[in-house]
Amino acid sequence: MALREVGYETVMVNCNPETVSTDYDTSDRLYFEPLTAEDVLAVYEAEAAAGPVAGVICQLGGQTPLGLAQTLKDAGVPVVGTSPEAIHLAEERGAFGRVLDEASLPAPAHGLASSFEQAQEIAARVGYPVLVRPSYVLGGRGMEIVYDDAMLADYLERATQASPEHPVLVDRFLDDAIEIDVDALYDGEELFLGGVMEHIEEAGVHSGDSACALPPITLSRTEIMRVRRSTEAIAKGVGVRGLLNVQYALAGGVLYVLEANPRASRTVPFVSKATGVSMAKAAARIAMGATIAQLRAEGILTAQGDGGTLPVGGPVAVKEAVLPFGRFHGVDTLLGPEMRSTGEVMGIDHDFGTAFAKSQAAAFSSGLPTSGRVFVSMADRDKRSMVFPVKRLADLGFEIAATPGTAAVLARHGVKTTELRKHFEGLGPNGEPTTIDAMEAGEIAMVVNTPYGVGARVDGYEIRTVAVRLGIPCITTAQGLAAAVEGIESMLAGEISVRSLQQHAADLSALRLAQAASGEGLNS
């Protein structure tokens, strides 16, 4: 649509029947064909016979078109925007490592293993826990967090066969890190930082399954500017022309680069709605030679400078994953490196708590509760961070129930707690119920269960699966609990408002202009 506005005739090749059924008139011509080199080349030849083809854009269709870019170029097709050579620099592990080295940007220690012995050696060098995955995976498929040699041997035997032809990637897993998602535009000279999103769940949960906030809720201005400099160095080193998505992890004051995708990511629509800037429209124009300065002058990009975050005083947007567990009874709801979500929703309001509450109401049929009993069972490593959120829930009028270990910690902090027996213990001598019994009886309004390590992940399985079956909100991270408490507070205070995206965009524009005039912008 952006290119039609400037006089191009546009053609789309799309193999998704759901998209085609709703957006069939988006382009001048639509080919409902498989995204294979043979089919795309056939479309190109047909179009070239009708008139000159200005170029083919690969960066707006996900991972599959990126894989076709080099083949299309080799066949004489003009690939515009990010070149196949640049795509290779971002996608191939060794080549991308060299880009990072030249820019002096750190990445988690890692290695490539063709056998168990090699994988064991790498794990010993980088330190457990490690993230292991087969080469060339999408959506985190086959990824696992491994905590010791026994788990590593089990993974290699069960999940994949390491060999010289099919090596396994072994990465140091950054425990307790803040994960950051960035969407940016680059024209060869200038970077436009579209959005810096802070994940609510810790690093290790796939970015497609993690909730995230824009603007970032705990990052300082200095850290955001460090993200900007790193993203600009990556865009320049790779040779991007258009969209770039970079994922970072902030741990121990070090900003690690996890990966870079030289294409539109799943967060581009979220960033566009939250900021009022059409990232896809700008990317299409940049692919055809427009500059960021030109797009600023046309009003497509904000003229007041970006910075990758919304202005102070502006709204906060929260993206939440929609998970399919309600359709697959018995599947554990525990989030990890492998992506499991089937969609996403967005909540936007004047602060984080209200935006988060909206996102939960949209993602889960029950939303967050405002009263009742909350069951808490936390891993040892999370017990310290849970005390204040759980104490706040008690102050808000919730009754707290917990397993004996968690209850003992809460009691030492003055939180009145009802102990519930574990499922495997069965009913007590005087008929004391188990956690599952209380859930089945409708006595639990929300479940908080954070596992750690193999045993704990298994122990909470029944609790999490029953919560899904009964439609009880189930939180599996300490960070998710803190966010939920903020959302519940906002709901109880009656602070949630409803406004249109158009109104949010208009207010943002006015705020940007006012801050630019006063010199308060991030780039001032």
Coordinates of C-alpha atoms in Angstrom, one line a residue:
M1 CA 0.0 0.0 0.0
A2 CA 2.9 2.4 0.8
L3 CA 4.5 1.7 -2.6
R4 CA 1.2 2.1 -4.4
E5 CA 0.9 5.6 -2.9
V6 CA 4.2 6.6 -4.6
G7 CA 3.3 5.2 -8.0
Y8 CA 4.4 1.6 -8.0
E9 CA 2.2 -1.3 -9.2
T10 CA 2.6 -3.9 -6.4
V11 CA 2.4 -7.7 -6.6
M12 CA 2.1 -10.0 -3.6
V13 CA 2.9 -13.8 -3.4
N14 CA 1.2 -15.3 -0.3
C15 CA 0.6 -18.9 0.7
N16 CA -1.5 -18.1 3.7
P17 CA -5.2 -18.6 3.0
E18 CA -6.3 -16.7 6.1
T19 CA -4.4 -13.6 5.1
V20 CA -5.5 -13.9 1.5
S21 CA -9.2 -14.2 2.5
T22 CA -9.1 -10.8 4.4
D23 CA -6.4 -8.8 2.5
Y24 CA -6.9 -9.9 -1.1
D25 CA -7.2 -6.3 -2.3
T26 CA -4.1 -5.0 -0.6
S27 CA -1.9 -5.3 -3.7
D28 CA -2.6 -4.8 -7.4
R29 CA -2.2 -8.5 -8.0
L30 CA -2.1 -11.4 -5.6
Y31 CA -0.6 -14.8 -6.3
F32 CA -1.8 -17.5 -4.0
E33 CA 1.2 -19.7 -4.4
P34 CA 3.7 -21.7 -2.2
L35 CA 6.7 -19.7 -1.1
T36 CA 9.3 -21.9 -3.0
A37 CA 12.0 -20.7 -5.3
E38 CA 10.4 -22.4 -8.3
D39 CA 6.9 -20.8 -7.7
V40 CA 8.3 -17.3 -6.9
L41 CA 10.5 -17.4 -10.0
A42 CA 7.5 -18.4 -12.1
V43 CA 5.6 -15.4 -10.8
Y44 CA 8.6 -13.1 -11.5
E45 CA 8.9 -14.4 -15.1
A46 CA 5.2 -13.8 -15.7
E47 CA 5.4 -10.2 -14.3
A48 CA 8.6 -9.5 -16.1
A49 CA 6.9 -10.4 -19.4
A50 CA 4.2 -7.8 -18.7
G51 CA 6.7 -5.0 -17.8
P52 CA 10.0 -4.1 -16.0
V53 CA 10.1 -5.3 -12.3
A54 CA 11.6 -2.7 -10.1
G55 CA 12.5 -5.2 -7.3
V56 CA 11.4 -7.9 -5.0
I57 CA 11.1 -7.2 -1.2
C58 CA 11.9 -10.2 1.0
Q59 CA 12.1 -8.6 4.5
L60 CA 8.4 -8.3 5.2
G61 CA 7.4 -11.9 4.9
G62 CA 9.1 -13.7 7.8
Q63 CA 11.9 -16.2 7.7
T64 CA 10.9 -18.1 4.5
P65 CA 11.4 -15.3 2.1
L66 CA 14.8 -14.5 3.6
G67 CA 15.8 -18.1 2.8
L68 CA 14.8 -17.5 -0.9
A69 CA 16.7 -14.2 -1.3
Q70 CA 20.1 -15.6 -2.5
T71 CA 18.4 -18.0 -4.9
L72 CA 16.4 -15.2 -6.4
K73 CA 19.4 -13.0 -6.8
D74 CA 21.4 -15.8 -8.4
A75 CA 18.6 -16.2 -10.9
G76 CA 18.8 -12.5 -11.9
V77 CA 15.9 -11.2 -9.8
P78 CA 16.6 -7.7 -8.3
V79 CA 16.3 -8.2 -4.5
V80 CA 15.8 -4.7 -3.0
G81 CA 16.3 -3.5 0.5
T82 CA 18.6 -5.7 2.6
S83 CA 20.8 -7.8 0.3
P84 CA 21.2 -11.6 0.4
E85 CA 24.8 -11.1 1.5
A86 CA 23.7 -8.9 4.4
I87 CA 21.0 -11.5 5.4
H88 CA 23.8 -14.1 5.5
L89 CA 25.9 -11.9 7.8
A90 CA 23.0 -11.8 10.3
E91 CA 21.8 -15.4 9.9
E92 CA 25.0 -17.4 9.9
R93 CA 26.4 -17.8 13.4
G94 CA 30.1 -17.5 12.5
A95 CA 29.6 -14.5 10.2
F96 CA 27.5 -12.7 12.8
G97 CA 30.0 -13.4 15.4
R98 CA 32.6 -11.6 13.3
V99 CA 30.3 -8.6 12.9
L100 CA 29.9 -8.4 16.7
D101 CA 33.7 -8.7 17.2
E102 CA 34.4 -5.9 14.9
A103 CA 31.9 -3.7 16.7
S104 CA 33.3 -4.8 20.2
L105 CA 29.8 -6.1 21.2
P106 CA 29.6 -9.0 23.6
A107 CA 27.6 -12.2 23.0
P108 CA 27.0 -15.1 25.5
A109 CA 29.9 -17.6 25.4
H110 CA 29.0 -20.4 23.1
G111 CA 30.2 -23.3 21.0
L112 CA 29.3 -25.8 18.3
A113 CA 29.3 -29.5 19.2
S114 CA 29.3 -32.5 16.9
S115 CA 29.3 -35.1 19.8
F116 CA 28.4 -35.4 23.4
E117 CA 32.1 -35.1 24.4
Q118 CA 32.3 -31.7 22.6
A119 CA 29.1 -30.5 24.1
Q120 CA 30.3 -31.5 27.5
E121 CA 33.6 -29.7 27.0
I122 CA 31.8 -26.5 25.9
A123 CA 29.4 -26.6 28.8
A124 CA 32.3 -27.0 31.2
R125 CA 34.0 -24.0 29.6
V126 CA 31.0 -21.6 29.5
G127 CA 29.4 -22.9 32.8
Y128 CA 26.0 -24.4 33.5
P129 CA 23.2 -23.8 32.9
V130 CA 23.5 -23.8 29.1
L131 CA 20.9 -23.4 26.3
V132 CA 21.2 -26.2 23.8
R133 CA 19.5 -26.4 20.4
P134 CA 19.9 -28.0 17.0
S135 CA 21.3 -25.8 14.2
Y136 CA 18.9 -24.0 12.0
V137 CA 15.7 -23.9 14.1
L138 CA 12.8 -21.5 14.0
G139 CA 10.6 -20.6 16.9
G140 CA 13.0 -22.1 19.4
R141 CA 12.0 -25.6 18.4
G142 CA 14.1 -28.2 20.1
M143 CA 15.7 -25.8 22.5
E144 CA 16.2 -26.7 26.2
I145 CA 17.9 -25.2 29.2
V146 CA 20.3 -27.9 30.6
Y147 CA 21.7 -27.8 34.2
D148 CA 24.2 -30.6 34.3
D149 CA 26.0 -33.4 32.3
A150 CA 23.2 -35.9 32.9
M151 CA 20.6 -33.6 31.4
L152 CA 22.9 -32.8 28.5
A153 CA 23.4 -36.5 27.7
D154 CA 19.6 -37.0 28.0
Y155 CA 18.9 -34.1 25.6
L156 CA 21.4 -35.3 23.0
E157 CA 19.9 -38.8 23.1
R158 CA 16.3 -37.8 23.1
A159 CA 16.0 -34.5 21.2
T160 CA 18.7 -34.6 18.5
Q161 CA 21.6 -36.5 17.1
A162 CA 24.8 -34.4 17.1
S163 CA 27.0 -35.0 14.1
P164 CA 29.3 -33.0 11.9
E165 CA 26.4 -32.6 9.5
H166 CA 24.0 -31.6 12.2
P167 CA 25.9 -29.9 15.0
V168 CA 24.3 -28.7 18.3
L169 CA 24.6 -25.1 19.5
V170 CA 25.6 -24.8 23.2
D171 CA 25.2 -21.3 24.7
R172 CA 25.8 -20.0 28.1
F173 CA 22.3 -19.3 29.6
L174 CA 22.1 -15.9 31.2
D175 CA 20.1 -16.6 34.4
D176 CA 18.2 -13.7 35.9
A177 CA 18.8 -11.5 32.9
I178 CA 16.5 -8.8 31.5
E179 CA 15.7 -9.5 27.9
I180 CA 15.2 -6.6 25.5
D181 CA 13.6 -6.6 22.0
V182 CA 14.4 -3.8 19.6
D183 CA 12.8 -3.0 16.2
A184 CA 14.7 -0.4 14.1
L185 CA 15.0 1.0 10.6
Y186 CA 18.3 1.7 8.9
D187 CA 19.0 3.4 5.5
G188 CA 22.7 3.0 5.3
E189 CA 23.4 6.3 7.1
E190 CA 20.9 6.8 9.8
L191 CA 19.1 4.6 12.3
F192 CA 15.5 5.1 13.4
L193 CA 14.9 3.2 16.7
G194 CA 11.3 2.3 16.4
G195 CA 10.8 0.5 19.8
V196 CA 12.8 -0.8 22.7
M197 CA 10.7 -3.4 24.5
E198 CA 11.5 -4.9 27.9
H199 CA 10.4 -8.4 28.5
I200 CA 8.5 -9.0 31.7
E201 CA 9.6 -12.7 32.0
E202 CA 13.3 -13.3 32.4
A203 CA 15.6 -14.4 29.6
G204 CA 15.1 -18.0 28.7
V205 CA 11.4 -17.6 27.8
H206 CA 11.0 -17.4 24.1
S207 CA 10.4 -13.8 22.9
G208 CA 7.1 -14.9 21.3
D209 CA 5.8 -16.2 24.6
S210 CA 7.0 -13.4 26.9
A211 CA 5.0 -10.3 27.7
C212 CA 6.8 -7.1 27.0
A213 CA 6.4 -3.4 27.7
L214 CA 7.0 -0.3 25.6
P215 CA 8.5 1.9 26.8
P216 CA 10.8 -0.3 28.9
I217 CA 9.7 -0.1 32.5
T218 CA 13.1 -0.5 34.4
L219 CA 15.8 0.6 31.8
S220 CA 17.5 3.9 32.4
R221 CA 18.0 6.5 29.7
T222 CA 21.7 5.5 29.7
E223 CA 20.9 1.9 29.0
I224 CA 18.4 2.8 26.2
M225 CA 21.1 4.9 24.6
R226 CA 23.5 2.0 24.9
V227 CA 20.9 -0.2 23.1
R228 CA 20.7 2.5 20.4
R229 CA 24.5 2.5 19.8
S230 CA 24.7 -1.3 19.7
T231 CA 21.7 -1.6 17.3
E232 CA 23.3 1.1 15.0
A233 CA 26.6 -0.8 15.0
I234 CA 24.9 -4.1 14.1
A235 CA 22.8 -2.5 11.3
K236 CA 25.9 -0.9 9.8
G237 CA 28.0 -4.0 10.2
V238 CA 25.4 -6.3 8.6
G239 CA 24.4 -3.8 5.9
V240 CA 20.7 -3.6 6.6
R241 CA 18.4 -1.5 4.4
G242 CA 15.1 -1.4 6.1
L243 CA 13.9 -3.3 9.1
L244 CA 16.1 -4.9 11.8
N245 CA 15.1 -6.8 15.0
V246 CA 17.7 -7.3 17.6
Q247 CA 17.3 -9.3 20.9
Y248 CA 19.5 -8.4 23.9
A249 CA 20.0 -9.7 27.4
L250 CA 21.1 -7.3 30.2
A251 CA 22.9 -9.2 32.9
G252 CA 25.4 -7.9 35.5
G253 CA 25.6 -4.6 33.8
V254 CA 26.6 -6.1 30.5
L255 CA 24.4 -5.8 27.3
Y256 CA 24.7 -9.1 25.5
V257 CA 23.6 -9.5 21.9
L258 CA 21.5 -12.7 21.5
E259 CA 20.5 -12.5 17.9
A260 CA 19.6 -10.2 15.0
N261 CA 16.9 -10.7 12.4
P262 CA 17.2 -8.6 9.2
R263 CA 13.4 -8.6 8.6
A264 CA 10.1 -7.6 10.1
S265 CA 9.6 -9.3 13.5
R266 CA 6.4 -10.3 15.1
T267 CA 6.6 -7.1 17.3
V268 CA 6.5 -4.6 14.4
P269 CA 2.6 -4.3 14.4
F270 CA 2.7 -3.8 18.2
V271 CA 5.4 -1.1 18.0
S272 CA 3.5 0.6 15.1
K273 CA 0.3 0.7 17.1
A274 CA 2.0 1.8 20.3
T275 CA 4.0 4.6 18.8
G276 CA 1.8 5.7 16.0
V277 CA 4.6 5.2 13.4
S278 CA 4.0 2.7 10.5
M279 CA 7.3 0.8 10.5
A280 CA 6.3 -1.5 7.6
K281 CA 5.3 1.5 5.5
A282 CA 8.7 3.1 6.2
A283 CA 10.6 -0.1 5.5
A284 CA 9.0 -0.6 2.1
R285 CA 10.0 3.0 1.1
I286 CA 13.6 2.5 2.4
A287 CA 13.8 -0.7 0.4
M288 CA 13.1 1.3 -2.7
G289 CA 15.7 3.9 -1.9
A290 CA 14.1 6.5 0.4
T291 CA 16.1 7.8 3.3
I292 CA 15.0 8.2 6.9
A293 CA 15.5 12.0 6.6
Q294 CA 13.1 12.0 3.6
L295 CA 10.5 10.0 5.5
R296 CA 10.8 12.4 8.4
A297 CA 10.1 15.3 6.1
E298 CA 7.1 13.5 4.7
G299 CA 5.7 12.8 8.2
I300 CA 5.9 9.0 7.9
L301 CA 8.5 8.9 10.6
T302 CA 8.3 11.2 13.6
A303 CA 10.2 14.4 12.9
Q304 CA 11.1 15.0 16.6
G305 CA 13.6 12.3 16.9
D306 CA 12.9 8.7 18.1
G307 CA 14.9 7.2 20.9
G308 CA 13.1 3.9 20.8
T309 CA 10.7 4.7 23.6
L310 CA 7.5 6.7 24.1
P311 CA 7.8 10.2 25.6
V312 CA 7.7 10.6 29.4
G313 CA 4.1 11.2 30.3
G314 CA 2.9 9.2 27.3
P315 CA 1.0 5.8 27.4
V316 CA 2.5 2.4 28.2
A317 CA 1.7 -0.5 25.9
V318 CA 2.0 -4.2 27.0
K319 CA 2.1 -7.1 24.5
E320 CA 1.0 -10.5 25.9
A321 CA 1.1 -13.9 24.3
V322 CA -2.0 -15.9 23.7
L323 CA -1.2 -19.5 24.6
P324 CA -3.2 -22.6 23.3
F325 CA -3.0 -24.7 26.5
G326 CA -6.8 -24.6 27.0
R327 CA -7.2 -26.6 23.8
F328 CA -4.6 -29.2 24.8
H329 CA -5.4 -30.6 28.2
G330 CA -2.5 -32.2 30.0
V331 CA 0.2 -30.0 28.3
D332 CA 2.4 -28.3 30.8
T333 CA 2.0 -24.5 30.7
L334 CA 5.6 -23.9 31.7
L335 CA 7.2 -21.3 29.4
G336 CA 10.7 -21.9 28.0
P337 CA 13.0 -21.4 25.0
E338 CA 10.6 -23.2 22.6
M339 CA 7.8 -20.9 21.3
R340 CA 4.3 -22.1 22.1
S341 CA 2.0 -19.1 21.6
T342 CA -0.6 -18.9 18.8
G343 CA -1.2 -15.2 18.9
E344 CA -0.7 -11.9 20.7
V345 CA -2.8 -9.1 22.3
M346 CA -2.0 -5.6 23.4
G347 CA -3.1 -3.5 26.3
I348 CA -2.4 0.3 26.2
D349 CA -3.1 2.9 29.0
H350 CA -1.6 5.7 30.9
D351 CA 0.6 3.5 33.1
F352 CA 2.1 0.0 33.3
G353 CA -0.4 -1.5 35.8
T354 CA -3.5 -0.5 33.8
A355 CA -1.9 -1.6 30.5
F356 CA -0.9 -5.0 31.9
A357 CA -4.4 -5.6 33.4
K358 CA -5.9 -4.9 29.9
S359 CA -3.4 -7.3 28.3
Q360 CA -4.3 -10.1 30.7
A361 CA -8.1 -9.6 30.2
A362 CA -7.5 -9.9 26.5
A363 CA -5.2 -12.9 26.6
F364 CA -7.0 -15.0 29.2
S365 CA -10.8 -15.4 29.5
S366 CA -10.8 -14.9 33.3
G367 CA -8.3 -12.0 33.4
L368 CA -6.8 -11.0 36.7
P369 CA -8.9 -11.5 39.9
T370 CA -9.7 -8.7 42.3
S371 CA -10.6 -10.9 45.3
G372 CA -10.4 -14.4 46.6
R373 CA -7.6 -16.8 47.5
V374 CA -4.2 -16.9 45.8
F375 CA -2.2 -20.1 45.9
V376 CA 1.6 -19.6 46.0
S377 CA 4.3 -22.2 45.5
M378 CA 7.7 -20.7 44.7
A379 CA 11.1 -22.2 43.9
D380 CA 13.8 -21.5 46.5
R381 CA 15.5 -18.9 44.3
D382 CA 12.3 -16.9 43.9
K383 CA 11.3 -16.9 47.6
R384 CA 13.1 -13.6 48.3
S385 CA 11.5 -11.7 45.4
M386 CA 8.0 -13.0 46.1
V387 CA 7.7 -11.7 49.6
F388 CA 6.7 -8.1 48.8
P389 CA 4.2 -8.9 45.9
V390 CA 2.5 -11.6 48.0
K391 CA 2.4 -9.3 51.1
R392 CA 0.8 -6.6 48.9
L393 CA -1.8 -9.1 47.7
A394 CA -2.7 -9.8 51.4
D395 CA -2.9 -6.0 52.0
L396 CA -5.3 -5.8 49.1
G397 CA -7.6 -8.3 50.8
F398 CA -6.6 -11.5 49.2
E399 CA -6.3 -14.7 51.2
I400 CA -3.0 -16.5 50.7
A401 CA -2.6 -20.2 50.5
A402 CA 0.8 -22.0 50.0
T403 CA 2.8 -25.2 50.2
P404 CA 4.6 -25.7 53.6
G405 CA 8.0 -24.4 52.4
T406 CA 6.6 -21.2 50.9
A407 CA 4.2 -20.7 53.8
A408 CA 7.0 -20.8 56.3
V409 CA 8.9 -18.0 54.4
L410 CA 5.8 -15.9 54.2
A411 CA 4.9 -16.4 57.9
R412 CA 8.4 -15.1 58.9
H413 CA 7.4 -11.8 57.1
G414 CA 4.0 -11.6 58.8
V415 CA 1.8 -12.9 56.0
K416 CA -1.1 -15.0 57.3
T417 CA -1.1 -18.1 55.2
T418 CA -3.2 -21.3 54.9
E419 CA -1.1 -24.4 54.2
L420 CA -2.3 -26.8 51.5
R421 CA -1.0 -30.3 51.1
K422 CA 0.9 -31.4 48.0
H423 CA -1.0 -33.4 45.5
F424 CA 1.0 -36.6 46.0
E425 CA 0.4 -36.5 49.8
G426 CA -3.4 -36.9 49.4
L427 CA -5.9 -35.9 52.0
G428 CA -4.7 -35.3 55.5
P429 CA -5.7 -37.4 58.6
N430 CA -8.5 -34.9 59.4
G431 CA -9.5 -34.4 55.7
E432 CA -7.1 -31.5 55.0
P433 CA -7.4 -30.8 51.3
T434 CA -4.6 -30.9 48.8
T435 CA -3.9 -27.9 46.4
I436 CA -5.7 -29.8 43.6
D437 CA -8.7 -30.4 45.8
A438 CA -8.9 -26.7 46.7
M439 CA -8.7 -25.8 43.0
E440 CA -11.4 -28.3 42.0
A441 CA -13.6 -26.9 44.7
G442 CA -13.4 -23.4 43.2
E443 CA -11.5 -22.0 46.2
I444 CA -8.5 -20.7 44.3
A445 CA -8.7 -17.4 42.2
M446 CA -5.1 -17.4 41.0
V447 CA -2.1 -19.7 41.0
V448 CA 1.5 -18.7 41.3
N449 CA 3.9 -21.5 40.7
T450 CA 7.6 -20.9 39.8
P451 CA 9.6 -24.1 39.2
Y452 CA 13.4 -24.4 39.0
G453 CA 15.4 -27.3 37.7
V454 CA 14.1 -30.6 36.6
G455 CA 12.5 -31.9 39.8
A456 CA 10.6 -28.7 40.5
R457 CA 9.4 -28.4 37.0
V458 CA 7.8 -31.9 37.3
D459 CA 6.4 -31.3 40.8
G460 CA 4.2 -28.4 39.7
Y461 CA 2.9 -30.1 36.6
E462 CA -0.4 -31.2 38.1
I463 CA -1.1 -27.7 39.5
R464 CA -0.5 -25.9 36.3
T465 CA -2.5 -28.3 34.1
V466 CA -5.5 -28.3 36.4
A467 CA -5.3 -24.5 36.5
V468 CA -5.6 -24.4 32.7
R469 CA -8.4 -26.9 32.7
L470 CA -10.4 -24.9 35.2
G471 CA -9.6 -21.5 33.7
I472 CA -7.6 -20.2 36.7
P473 CA -5.0 -17.6 36.0
C474 CA -1.6 -19.3 36.4
I475 CA 1.7 -17.3 36.8
T476 CA 5.0 -19.1 36.4
T477 CA 7.6 -16.4 37.0
A478 CA 8.4 -14.0 39.8
Q479 CA 8.5 -11.1 37.4
G480 CA 5.0 -12.1 36.1
L481 CA 3.7 -12.0 39.7
A482 CA 5.0 -8.5 40.3
A483 CA 3.4 -7.3 37.1
A484 CA 0.1 -9.0 38.0
V485 CA 0.1 -7.2 41.4
E486 CA 0.4 -3.9 39.7
G487 CA -2.4 -4.8 37.3
I488 CA -4.7 -5.8 40.2
E489 CA -3.9 -2.6 42.1
S490 CA -5.0 -0.6 39.1
M491 CA -8.2 -2.6 38.7
L492 CA -9.1 -2.1 42.4
A493 CA -8.4 1.6 42.1
G494 CA -10.7 1.9 39.1
E495 CA -7.9 3.6 37.0
I496 CA -8.5 1.7 33.8
S497 CA -9.8 3.9 30.9
V498 CA -10.7 3.1 27.3
R499 CA -9.5 5.3 24.4
S500 CA -9.0 4.7 20.7
L501 CA -5.6 4.1 19.2
Q502 CA -6.2 7.2 17.1
Q503 CA -6.6 9.3 20.3
H504 CA -3.4 7.8 21.7
A505 CA -1.5 8.6 18.5
A506 CA -2.8 12.2 18.5
D507 CA -1.8 12.7 22.2
L508 CA 1.6 11.2 21.4
S509 CA 2.2 13.6 18.5
A510 CA 1.2 16.6 20.7
L511 CA 3.5 15.4 23.5
R512 CA 6.5 14.8 21.1
L513 CA 6.1 18.3 19.7
A514 CA 5.9 19.9 23.2
Q515 CA 9.0 17.9 24.4
A516 CA 10.9 18.8 21.2
A517 CA 10.1 22.5 21.8
S518 CA 11.3 22.3 25.4
G519 CA 14.4 20.2 24.5
E520 CA 13.3 17.2 26.6
G521 CA 13.5 14.5 23.9
L522 CA 15.8 11.5 24.3
N523 CA 18.0 12.8 21.4
S524 CA 18.1 16.4 22.5

